[in-house]
Short mmCIF file of C-alpha atoms and ligand atoms in Angstrom, two decimals:
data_model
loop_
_atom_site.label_atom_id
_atom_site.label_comp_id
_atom_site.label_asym_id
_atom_site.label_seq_id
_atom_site.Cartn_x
_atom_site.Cartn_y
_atom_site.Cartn_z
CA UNK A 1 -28.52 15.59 -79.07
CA UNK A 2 -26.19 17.42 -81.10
CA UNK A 3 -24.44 18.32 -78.24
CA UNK A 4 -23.80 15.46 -76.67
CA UNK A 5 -22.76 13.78 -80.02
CA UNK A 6 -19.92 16.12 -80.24
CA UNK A 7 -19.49 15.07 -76.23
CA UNK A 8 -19.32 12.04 -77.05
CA UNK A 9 -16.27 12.21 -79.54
CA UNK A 10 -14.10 13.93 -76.70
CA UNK A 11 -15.12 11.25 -74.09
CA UNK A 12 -14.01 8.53 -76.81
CA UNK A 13 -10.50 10.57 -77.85
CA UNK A 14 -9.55 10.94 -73.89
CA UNK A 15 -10.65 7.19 -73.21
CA UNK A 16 -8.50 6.56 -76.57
CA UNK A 17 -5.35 8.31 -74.70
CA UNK A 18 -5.90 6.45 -72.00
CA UNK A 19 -6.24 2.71 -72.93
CA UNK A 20 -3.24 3.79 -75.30
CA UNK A 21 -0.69 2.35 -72.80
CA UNK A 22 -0.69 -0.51 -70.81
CA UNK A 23 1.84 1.00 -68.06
CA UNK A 24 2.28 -0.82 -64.82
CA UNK A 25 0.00 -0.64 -62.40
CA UNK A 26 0.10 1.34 -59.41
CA UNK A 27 -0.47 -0.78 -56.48
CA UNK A 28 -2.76 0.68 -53.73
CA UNK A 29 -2.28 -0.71 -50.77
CA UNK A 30 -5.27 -1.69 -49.46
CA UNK A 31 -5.37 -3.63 -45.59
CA UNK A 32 -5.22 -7.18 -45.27
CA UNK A 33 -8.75 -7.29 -44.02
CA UNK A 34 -10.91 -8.56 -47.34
CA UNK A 35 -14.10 -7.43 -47.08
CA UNK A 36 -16.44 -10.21 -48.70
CA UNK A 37 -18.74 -9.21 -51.17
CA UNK A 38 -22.14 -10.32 -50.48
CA UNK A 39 -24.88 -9.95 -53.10
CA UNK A 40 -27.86 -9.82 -50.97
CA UNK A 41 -26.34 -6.96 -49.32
CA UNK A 42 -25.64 -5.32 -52.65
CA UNK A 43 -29.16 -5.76 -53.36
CA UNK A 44 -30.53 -3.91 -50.60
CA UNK A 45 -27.61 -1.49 -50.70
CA UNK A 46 -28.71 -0.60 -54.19
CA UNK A 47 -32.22 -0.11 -53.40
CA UNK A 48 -31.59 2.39 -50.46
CA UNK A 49 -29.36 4.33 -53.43
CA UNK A 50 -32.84 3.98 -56.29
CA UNK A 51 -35.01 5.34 -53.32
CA UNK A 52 -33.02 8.74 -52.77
CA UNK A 53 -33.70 9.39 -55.97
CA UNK A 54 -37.49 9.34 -55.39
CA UNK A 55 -38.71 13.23 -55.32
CA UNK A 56 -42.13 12.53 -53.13
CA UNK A 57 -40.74 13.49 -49.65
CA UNK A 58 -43.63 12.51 -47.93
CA UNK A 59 -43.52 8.90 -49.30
CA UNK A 60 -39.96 8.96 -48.65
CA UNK A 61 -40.20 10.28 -44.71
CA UNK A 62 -42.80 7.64 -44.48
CA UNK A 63 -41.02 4.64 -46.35
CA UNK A 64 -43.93 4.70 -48.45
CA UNK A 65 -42.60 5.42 -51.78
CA UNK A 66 -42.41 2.68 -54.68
CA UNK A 67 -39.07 1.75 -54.25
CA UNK A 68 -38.92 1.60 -50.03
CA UNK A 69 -40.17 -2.04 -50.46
CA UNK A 70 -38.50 -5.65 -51.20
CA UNK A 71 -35.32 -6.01 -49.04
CA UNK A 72 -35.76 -2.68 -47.49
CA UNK A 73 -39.08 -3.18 -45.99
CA UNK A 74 -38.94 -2.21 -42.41
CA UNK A 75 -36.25 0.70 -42.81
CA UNK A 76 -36.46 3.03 -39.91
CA UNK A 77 -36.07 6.59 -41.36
CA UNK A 78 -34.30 9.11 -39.01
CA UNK A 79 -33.38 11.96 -41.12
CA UNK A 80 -33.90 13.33 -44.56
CA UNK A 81 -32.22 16.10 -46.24
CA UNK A 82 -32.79 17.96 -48.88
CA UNK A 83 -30.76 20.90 -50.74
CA UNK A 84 -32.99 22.37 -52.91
CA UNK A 85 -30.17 24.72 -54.90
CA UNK A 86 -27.84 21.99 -55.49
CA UNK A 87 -30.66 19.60 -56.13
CA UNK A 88 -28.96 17.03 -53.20
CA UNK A 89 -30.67 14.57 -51.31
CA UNK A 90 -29.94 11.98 -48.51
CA UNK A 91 -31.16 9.86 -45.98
CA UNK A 92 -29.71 8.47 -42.50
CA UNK A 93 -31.61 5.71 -41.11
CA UNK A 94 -31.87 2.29 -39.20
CA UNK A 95 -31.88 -1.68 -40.93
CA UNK A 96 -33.05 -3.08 -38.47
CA UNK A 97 -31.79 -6.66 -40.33
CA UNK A 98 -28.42 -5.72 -41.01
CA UNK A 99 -28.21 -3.66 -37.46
CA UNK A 100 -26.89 -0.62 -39.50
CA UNK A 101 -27.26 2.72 -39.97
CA UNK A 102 -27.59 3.28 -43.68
CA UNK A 103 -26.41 6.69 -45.53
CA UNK A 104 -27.77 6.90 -49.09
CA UNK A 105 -27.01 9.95 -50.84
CA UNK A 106 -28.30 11.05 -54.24
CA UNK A 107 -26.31 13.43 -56.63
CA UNK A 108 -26.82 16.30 -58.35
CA UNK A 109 -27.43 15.39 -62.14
CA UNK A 110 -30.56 16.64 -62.47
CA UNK A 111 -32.40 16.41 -66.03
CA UNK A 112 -29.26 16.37 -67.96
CA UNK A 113 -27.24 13.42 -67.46
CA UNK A 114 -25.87 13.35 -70.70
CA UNK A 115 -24.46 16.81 -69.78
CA UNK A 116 -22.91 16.09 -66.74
CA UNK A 117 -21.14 12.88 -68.23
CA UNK A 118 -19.53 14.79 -70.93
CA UNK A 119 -18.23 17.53 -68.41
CA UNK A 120 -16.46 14.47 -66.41
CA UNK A 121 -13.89 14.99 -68.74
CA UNK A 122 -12.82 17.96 -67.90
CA UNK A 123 -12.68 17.80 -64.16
CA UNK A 124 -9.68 18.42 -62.38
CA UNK A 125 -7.50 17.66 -59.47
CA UNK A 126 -8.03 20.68 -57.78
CA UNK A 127 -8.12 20.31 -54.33
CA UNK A 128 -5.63 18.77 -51.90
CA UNK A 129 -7.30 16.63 -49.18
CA UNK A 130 -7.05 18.19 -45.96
CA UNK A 131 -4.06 16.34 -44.02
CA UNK A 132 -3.02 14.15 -46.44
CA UNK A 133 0.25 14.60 -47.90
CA UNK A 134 0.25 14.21 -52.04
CA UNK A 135 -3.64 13.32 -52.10
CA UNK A 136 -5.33 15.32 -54.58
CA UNK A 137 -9.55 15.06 -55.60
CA UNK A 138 -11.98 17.19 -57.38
CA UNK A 139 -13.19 20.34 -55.35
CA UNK A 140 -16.79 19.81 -57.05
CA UNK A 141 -17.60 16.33 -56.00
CA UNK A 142 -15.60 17.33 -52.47
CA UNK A 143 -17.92 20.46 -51.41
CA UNK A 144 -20.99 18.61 -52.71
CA UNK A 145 -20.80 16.94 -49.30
CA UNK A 146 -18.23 19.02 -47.23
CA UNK A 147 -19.22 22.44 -47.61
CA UNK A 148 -23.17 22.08 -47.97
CA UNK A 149 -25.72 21.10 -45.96
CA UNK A 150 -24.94 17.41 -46.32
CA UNK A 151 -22.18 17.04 -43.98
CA UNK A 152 -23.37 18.83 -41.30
CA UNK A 153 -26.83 17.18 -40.96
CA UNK A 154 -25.44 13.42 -41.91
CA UNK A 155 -22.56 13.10 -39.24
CA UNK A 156 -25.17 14.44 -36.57
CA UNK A 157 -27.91 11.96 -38.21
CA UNK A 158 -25.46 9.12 -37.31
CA UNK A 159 -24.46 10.49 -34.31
CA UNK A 160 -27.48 10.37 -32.72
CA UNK A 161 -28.60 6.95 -34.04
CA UNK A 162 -25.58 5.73 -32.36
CA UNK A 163 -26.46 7.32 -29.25
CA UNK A 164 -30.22 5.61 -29.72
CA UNK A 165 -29.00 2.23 -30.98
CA UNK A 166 -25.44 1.91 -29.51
CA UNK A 167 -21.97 2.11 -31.73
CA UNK A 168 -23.58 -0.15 -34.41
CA UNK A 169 -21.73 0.11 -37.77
CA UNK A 170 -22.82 2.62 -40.55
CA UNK A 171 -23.52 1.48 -44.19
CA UNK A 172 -22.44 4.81 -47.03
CA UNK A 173 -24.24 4.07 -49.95
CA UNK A 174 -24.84 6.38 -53.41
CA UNK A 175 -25.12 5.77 -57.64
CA UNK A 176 -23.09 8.50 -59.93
CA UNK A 177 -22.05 11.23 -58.20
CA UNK A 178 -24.06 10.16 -55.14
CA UNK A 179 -21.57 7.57 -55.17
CA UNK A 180 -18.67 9.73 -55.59
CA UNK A 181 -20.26 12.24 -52.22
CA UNK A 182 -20.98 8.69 -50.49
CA UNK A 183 -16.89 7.49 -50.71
CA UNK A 184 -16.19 11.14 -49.20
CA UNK A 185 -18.95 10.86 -46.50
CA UNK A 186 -17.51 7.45 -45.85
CA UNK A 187 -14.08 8.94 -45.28
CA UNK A 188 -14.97 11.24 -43.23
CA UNK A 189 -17.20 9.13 -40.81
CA UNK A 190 -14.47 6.33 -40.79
CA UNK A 191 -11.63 9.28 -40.02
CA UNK A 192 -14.54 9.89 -36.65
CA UNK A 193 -15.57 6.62 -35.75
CA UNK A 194 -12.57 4.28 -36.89
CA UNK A 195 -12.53 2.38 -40.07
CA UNK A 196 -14.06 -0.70 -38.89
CA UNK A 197 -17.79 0.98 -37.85
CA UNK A 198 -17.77 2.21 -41.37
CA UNK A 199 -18.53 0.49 -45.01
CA UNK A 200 -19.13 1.65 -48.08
CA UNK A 201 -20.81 0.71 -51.42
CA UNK A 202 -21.16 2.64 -54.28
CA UNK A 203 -22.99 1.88 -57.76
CA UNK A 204 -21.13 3.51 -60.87
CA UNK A 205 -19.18 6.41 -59.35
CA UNK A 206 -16.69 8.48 -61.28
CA UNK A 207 -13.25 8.34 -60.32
CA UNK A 208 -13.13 11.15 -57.76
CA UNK A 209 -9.27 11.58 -56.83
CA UNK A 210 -5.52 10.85 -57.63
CA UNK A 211 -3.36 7.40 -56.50
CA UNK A 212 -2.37 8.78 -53.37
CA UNK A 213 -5.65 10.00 -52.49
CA UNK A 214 -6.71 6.02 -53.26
CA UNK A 215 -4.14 4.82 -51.00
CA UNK A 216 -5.07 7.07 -48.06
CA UNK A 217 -9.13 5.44 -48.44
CA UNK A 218 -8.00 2.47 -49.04
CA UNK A 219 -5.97 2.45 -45.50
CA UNK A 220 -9.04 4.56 -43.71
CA UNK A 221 -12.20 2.73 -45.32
CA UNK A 222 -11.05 -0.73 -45.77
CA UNK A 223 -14.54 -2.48 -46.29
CA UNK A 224 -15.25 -0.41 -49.52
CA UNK A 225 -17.06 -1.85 -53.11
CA UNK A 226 -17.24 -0.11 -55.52
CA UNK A 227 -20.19 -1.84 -58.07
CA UNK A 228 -19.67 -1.49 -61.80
CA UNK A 229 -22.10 -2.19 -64.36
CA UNK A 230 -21.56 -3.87 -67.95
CA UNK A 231 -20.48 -1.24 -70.04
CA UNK A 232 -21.59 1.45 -68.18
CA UNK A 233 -19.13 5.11 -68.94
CA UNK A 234 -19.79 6.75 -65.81
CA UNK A 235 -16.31 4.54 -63.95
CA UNK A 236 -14.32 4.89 -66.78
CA UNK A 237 -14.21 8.81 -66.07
CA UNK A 238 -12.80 11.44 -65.36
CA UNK A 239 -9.91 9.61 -67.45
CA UNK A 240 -7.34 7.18 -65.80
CA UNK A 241 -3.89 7.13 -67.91
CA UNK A 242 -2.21 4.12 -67.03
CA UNK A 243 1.30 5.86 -68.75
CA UNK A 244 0.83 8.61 -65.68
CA UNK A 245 -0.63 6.77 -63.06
CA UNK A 246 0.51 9.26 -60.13
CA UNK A 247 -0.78 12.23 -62.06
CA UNK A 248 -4.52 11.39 -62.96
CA UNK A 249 -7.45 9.92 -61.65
CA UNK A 250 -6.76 6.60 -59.65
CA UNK A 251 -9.83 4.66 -58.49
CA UNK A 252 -9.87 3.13 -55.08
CA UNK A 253 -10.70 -0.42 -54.30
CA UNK A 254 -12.22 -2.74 -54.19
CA UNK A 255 -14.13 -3.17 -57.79
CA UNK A 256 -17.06 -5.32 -57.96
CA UNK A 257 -17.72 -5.85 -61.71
CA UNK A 258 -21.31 -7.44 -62.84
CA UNK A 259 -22.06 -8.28 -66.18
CA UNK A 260 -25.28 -9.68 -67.62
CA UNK A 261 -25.36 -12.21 -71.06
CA UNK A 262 -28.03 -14.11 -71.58
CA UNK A 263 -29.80 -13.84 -68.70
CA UNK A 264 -26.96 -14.41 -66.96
CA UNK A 265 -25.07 -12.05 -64.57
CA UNK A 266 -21.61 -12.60 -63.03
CA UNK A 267 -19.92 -10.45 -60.54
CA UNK A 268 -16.28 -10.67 -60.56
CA UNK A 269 -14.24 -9.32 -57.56
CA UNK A 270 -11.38 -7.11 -58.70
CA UNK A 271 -7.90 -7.22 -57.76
CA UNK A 272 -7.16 -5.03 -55.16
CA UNK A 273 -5.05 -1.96 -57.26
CA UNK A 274 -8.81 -0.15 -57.69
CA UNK A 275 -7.56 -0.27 -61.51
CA UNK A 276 -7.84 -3.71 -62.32
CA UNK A 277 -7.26 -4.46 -66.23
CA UNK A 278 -9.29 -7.17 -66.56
CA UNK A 279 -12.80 -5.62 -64.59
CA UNK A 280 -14.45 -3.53 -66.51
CA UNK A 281 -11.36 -1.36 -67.69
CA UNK A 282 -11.30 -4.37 -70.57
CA UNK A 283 -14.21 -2.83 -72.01
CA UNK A 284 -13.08 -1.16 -75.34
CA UNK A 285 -14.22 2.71 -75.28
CA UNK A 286 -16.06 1.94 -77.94
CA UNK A 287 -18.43 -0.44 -76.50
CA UNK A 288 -18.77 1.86 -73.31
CA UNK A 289 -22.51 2.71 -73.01
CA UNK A 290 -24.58 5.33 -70.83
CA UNK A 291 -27.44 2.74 -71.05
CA UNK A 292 -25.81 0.79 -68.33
CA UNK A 293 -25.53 3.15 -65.79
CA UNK A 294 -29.24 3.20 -65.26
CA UNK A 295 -29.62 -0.66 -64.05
CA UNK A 296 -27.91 -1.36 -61.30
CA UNK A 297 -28.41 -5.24 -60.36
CA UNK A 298 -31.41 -4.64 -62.16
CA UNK A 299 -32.55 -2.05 -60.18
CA UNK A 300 -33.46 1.14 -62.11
CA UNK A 301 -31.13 4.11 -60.86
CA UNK A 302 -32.83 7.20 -62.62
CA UNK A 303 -34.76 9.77 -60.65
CA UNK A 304 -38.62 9.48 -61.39
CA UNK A 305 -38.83 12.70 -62.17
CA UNK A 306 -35.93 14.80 -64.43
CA UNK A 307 -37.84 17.31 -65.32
CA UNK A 308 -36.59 20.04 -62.95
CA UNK A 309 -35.36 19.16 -59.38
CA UNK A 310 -38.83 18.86 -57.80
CA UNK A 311 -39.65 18.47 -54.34
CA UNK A 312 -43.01 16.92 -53.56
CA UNK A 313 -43.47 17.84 -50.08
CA UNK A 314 -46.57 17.04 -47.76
CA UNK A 315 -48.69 20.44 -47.10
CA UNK A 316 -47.23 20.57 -43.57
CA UNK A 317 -43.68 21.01 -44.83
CA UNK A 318 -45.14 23.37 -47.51
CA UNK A 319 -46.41 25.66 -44.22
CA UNK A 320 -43.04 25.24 -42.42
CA UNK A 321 -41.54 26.54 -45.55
CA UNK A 322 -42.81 29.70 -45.99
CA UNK A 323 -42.65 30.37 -42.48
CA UNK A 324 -39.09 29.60 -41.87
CA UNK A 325 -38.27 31.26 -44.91
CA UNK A 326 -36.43 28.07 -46.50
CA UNK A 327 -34.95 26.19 -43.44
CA UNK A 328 -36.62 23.59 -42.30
CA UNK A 329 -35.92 21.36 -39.35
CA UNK A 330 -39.16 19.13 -38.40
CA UNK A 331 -40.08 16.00 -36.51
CA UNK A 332 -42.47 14.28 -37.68
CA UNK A 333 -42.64 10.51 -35.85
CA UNK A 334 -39.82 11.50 -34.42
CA UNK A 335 -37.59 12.12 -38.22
CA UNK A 336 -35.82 15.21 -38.84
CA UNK A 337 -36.55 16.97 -42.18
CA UNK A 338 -34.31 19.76 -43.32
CA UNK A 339 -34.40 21.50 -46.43
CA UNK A 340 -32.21 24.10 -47.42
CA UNK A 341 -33.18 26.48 -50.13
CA UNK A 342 -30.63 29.36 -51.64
CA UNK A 343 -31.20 31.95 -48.96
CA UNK A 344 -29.68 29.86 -46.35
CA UNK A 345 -26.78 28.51 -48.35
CA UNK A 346 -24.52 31.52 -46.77
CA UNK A 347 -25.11 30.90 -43.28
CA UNK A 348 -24.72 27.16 -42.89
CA UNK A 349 -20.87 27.90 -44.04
CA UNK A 350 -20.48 29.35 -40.86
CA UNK A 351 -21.38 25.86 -39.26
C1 LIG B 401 -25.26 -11.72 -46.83
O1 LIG B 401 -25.94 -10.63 -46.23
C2 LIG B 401 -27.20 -10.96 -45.70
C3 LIG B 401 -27.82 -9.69 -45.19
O2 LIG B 401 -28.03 -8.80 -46.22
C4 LIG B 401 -27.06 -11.99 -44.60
O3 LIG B 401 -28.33 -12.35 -44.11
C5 LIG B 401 -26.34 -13.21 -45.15
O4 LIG B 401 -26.08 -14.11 -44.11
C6 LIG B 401 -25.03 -12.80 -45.80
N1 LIG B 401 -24.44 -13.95 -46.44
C7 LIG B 401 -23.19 -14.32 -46.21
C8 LIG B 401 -22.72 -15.53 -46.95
O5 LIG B 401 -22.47 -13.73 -45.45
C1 LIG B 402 -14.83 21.16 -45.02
O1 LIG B 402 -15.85 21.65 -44.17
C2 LIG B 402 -15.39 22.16 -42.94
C3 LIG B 402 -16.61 22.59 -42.14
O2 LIG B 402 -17.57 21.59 -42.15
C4 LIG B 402 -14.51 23.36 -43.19
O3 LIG B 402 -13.98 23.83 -41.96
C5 LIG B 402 -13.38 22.95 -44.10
O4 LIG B 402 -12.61 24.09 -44.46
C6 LIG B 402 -13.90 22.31 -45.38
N1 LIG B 402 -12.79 21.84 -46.13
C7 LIG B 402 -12.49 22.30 -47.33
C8 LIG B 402 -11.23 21.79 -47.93
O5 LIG B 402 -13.21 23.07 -47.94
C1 LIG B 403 -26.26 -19.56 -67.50
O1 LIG B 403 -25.86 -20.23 -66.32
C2 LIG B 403 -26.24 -21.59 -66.27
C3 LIG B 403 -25.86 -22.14 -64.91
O2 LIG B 403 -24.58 -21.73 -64.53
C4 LIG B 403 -25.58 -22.34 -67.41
O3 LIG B 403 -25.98 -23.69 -67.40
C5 LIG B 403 -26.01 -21.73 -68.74
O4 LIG B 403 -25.34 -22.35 -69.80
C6 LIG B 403 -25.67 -20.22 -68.73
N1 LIG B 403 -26.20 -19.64 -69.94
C7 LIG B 403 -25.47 -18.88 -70.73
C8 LIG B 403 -26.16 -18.34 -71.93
O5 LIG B 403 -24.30 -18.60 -70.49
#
């Protein structure tokens, strides 16, 4: 607690810096194509994002688990993937109602949120996107889905749901820094299979990459929301300073900002500069709250279990386990399971 009170002040000094100007905004320019936000497709969208968070995999595999009801009854799963290290999960599937192939794709927060809030901070633009000239992201929220298991064993998920199902459009979906993997994943399918087959909704992601880096996604993944919540912290970070607007953080668009009062929510659709003043940048840092990053059009968005990053598996996976000393690829009604534990980590670089 002490901790994070002292995070807390740093958070509220950077936030300070950078409401402290009221610079012109950058445009990004996104297509001409508006993508209509739909709420009943948020809903479901941010159900598939609460269930990766479940830690039963057998409930999950099976679409048994308390949260694979409501509007995702009848999901067919096709894959699930776990990274045990990095405490990653993610799921590539069928909606049969939308005709999609849903990606959902949990982060790696584990039991201290509070912790990996404060760090946003600090993170820096360390990488430069492959092939892009100028576009600069963070390395950590980059290789979270490039360079582990997660890229690998999602693109080939899709890949062979399209060849089951035909060249049906894929849905990226993820809360926190699921969200912030999910907008890469997103790119990178859309940069495969055209920008059109690919959408993307994320719940309460961190900013995850500079202005130029906005206007690349924003040109390759038209049909992107991005869902904020209230007063929730979590978008407001790593810091955007509107006085150096090609140097820092620069969200894409398109926000989608709900608000509850009274029992009443709104959702107001940004403008389309990913930094709209008036969405939930208007928020004064001192009303920004962690509480509503949790709720997510009042769905809850925490993992059921924080206490370590435990994997409930059924006793048949438990077998597999041990014998394949970590790696496992299974079928089980036809669904691929793979978990990846530390020793394996090495080799699937070489992929
Ligand atoms: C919103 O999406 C749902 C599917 O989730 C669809 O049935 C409905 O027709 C859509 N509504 C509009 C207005 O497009
Ligand atoms: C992303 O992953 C691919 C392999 O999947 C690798 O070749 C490439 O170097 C990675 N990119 C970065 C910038 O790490
Ligand atoms: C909530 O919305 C209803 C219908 O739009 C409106 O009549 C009512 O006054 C609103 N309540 C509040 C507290 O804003």
């Amino acid at each position: 607690m002490e901790r994070w009170s002292l995070g807390a002040k740093v958070v509220a000094l950077a936030l300070l810096l950078s409401a402290a100007s009221h610079g012109r905004e950058l445009p990004v320019k996104s297509s001409d194509r508006s993508f209509i936000y739909n709420h009943t497709l948020a809903k479901t969208l941010v159900e598939y994002a609460s269930a990766v968070y479940m830690t039963d995999l057998t409930a999950l595999f099976t679409w048994t688990c308390s949260r694979c009801n409501d509007l995702t009854q009848g999901f067919e799963m096709r894959s699930l993937i776990v990274d045990v290290e990095n405490c990653l999960q993610a799921f590539v599937g069928v909606d049969h109602s939308l005709n999609s192939i849903i990606v959902a794709i949990r982060g790696t927060q584990e039991n201290s949120v509070q912790n990996w809030i404060k760090d946003l901070i600090w993170k820096q633009l360390d990488l430069s996107y492959p092939n892009m000239p100028n576009a600069k992201v963070h390395s950590g929220f980059f290789s979270s889905y490039n360079n582990t298991i997660l890229r690998l064993a999602i693109t080939s998920a899709v890949h062979k749901a399209r060849k089951s199902y035909g060249d049906i459009n894929v849905i990226v979906t993820g809360h926190s820094m699921g969200g912030a993997m999910a907008s890469f994943c997103a790119l990178d399918l859309a940069m495969k299979l055209g920008g059109g087959s690919v959408q993307l909704m994320t719940f309460g992601q961190p900013r995850v990459g500079n202005a130029a880096f906005a206007s690349y996604f924003a040109k390759y993944v038209p049909n992107t929301i991005r869902v904020t919540h209230g007063h929730d912290i979590v978008p407001h970070l790593p810091p955007y300073f509107s006085f150096l607007p090609q140097l820092t953080y620069h969200h894409f668009p398109r926000e989608v900002w709900v608000q509850d009062s009274d029992g009443n929510t709104t959702e107001r659709i940004c403008d389309d500069s990913g930094e709209d003043p008036d969405c939930c940048r208007c928020i004064s840092m001192f009303g920004l709250r962690i509480q509503d990053h949790f709720t997510y059009l009042g769905v809850d968005m925490e993992a059921d279990d924080w206490s370590t990053c435990r994997i409930i598996t059924a006793q048949r996976v438990q077998q597999f386990r041990l014998e394949l000393a970590g790696n496992i690829m299974m079928t089980k009604h036809d669904i691929d399971v793979s978990i990846v534990e530390p020793s394996v980590q090495n080799r699937l670089e070489q992929f």
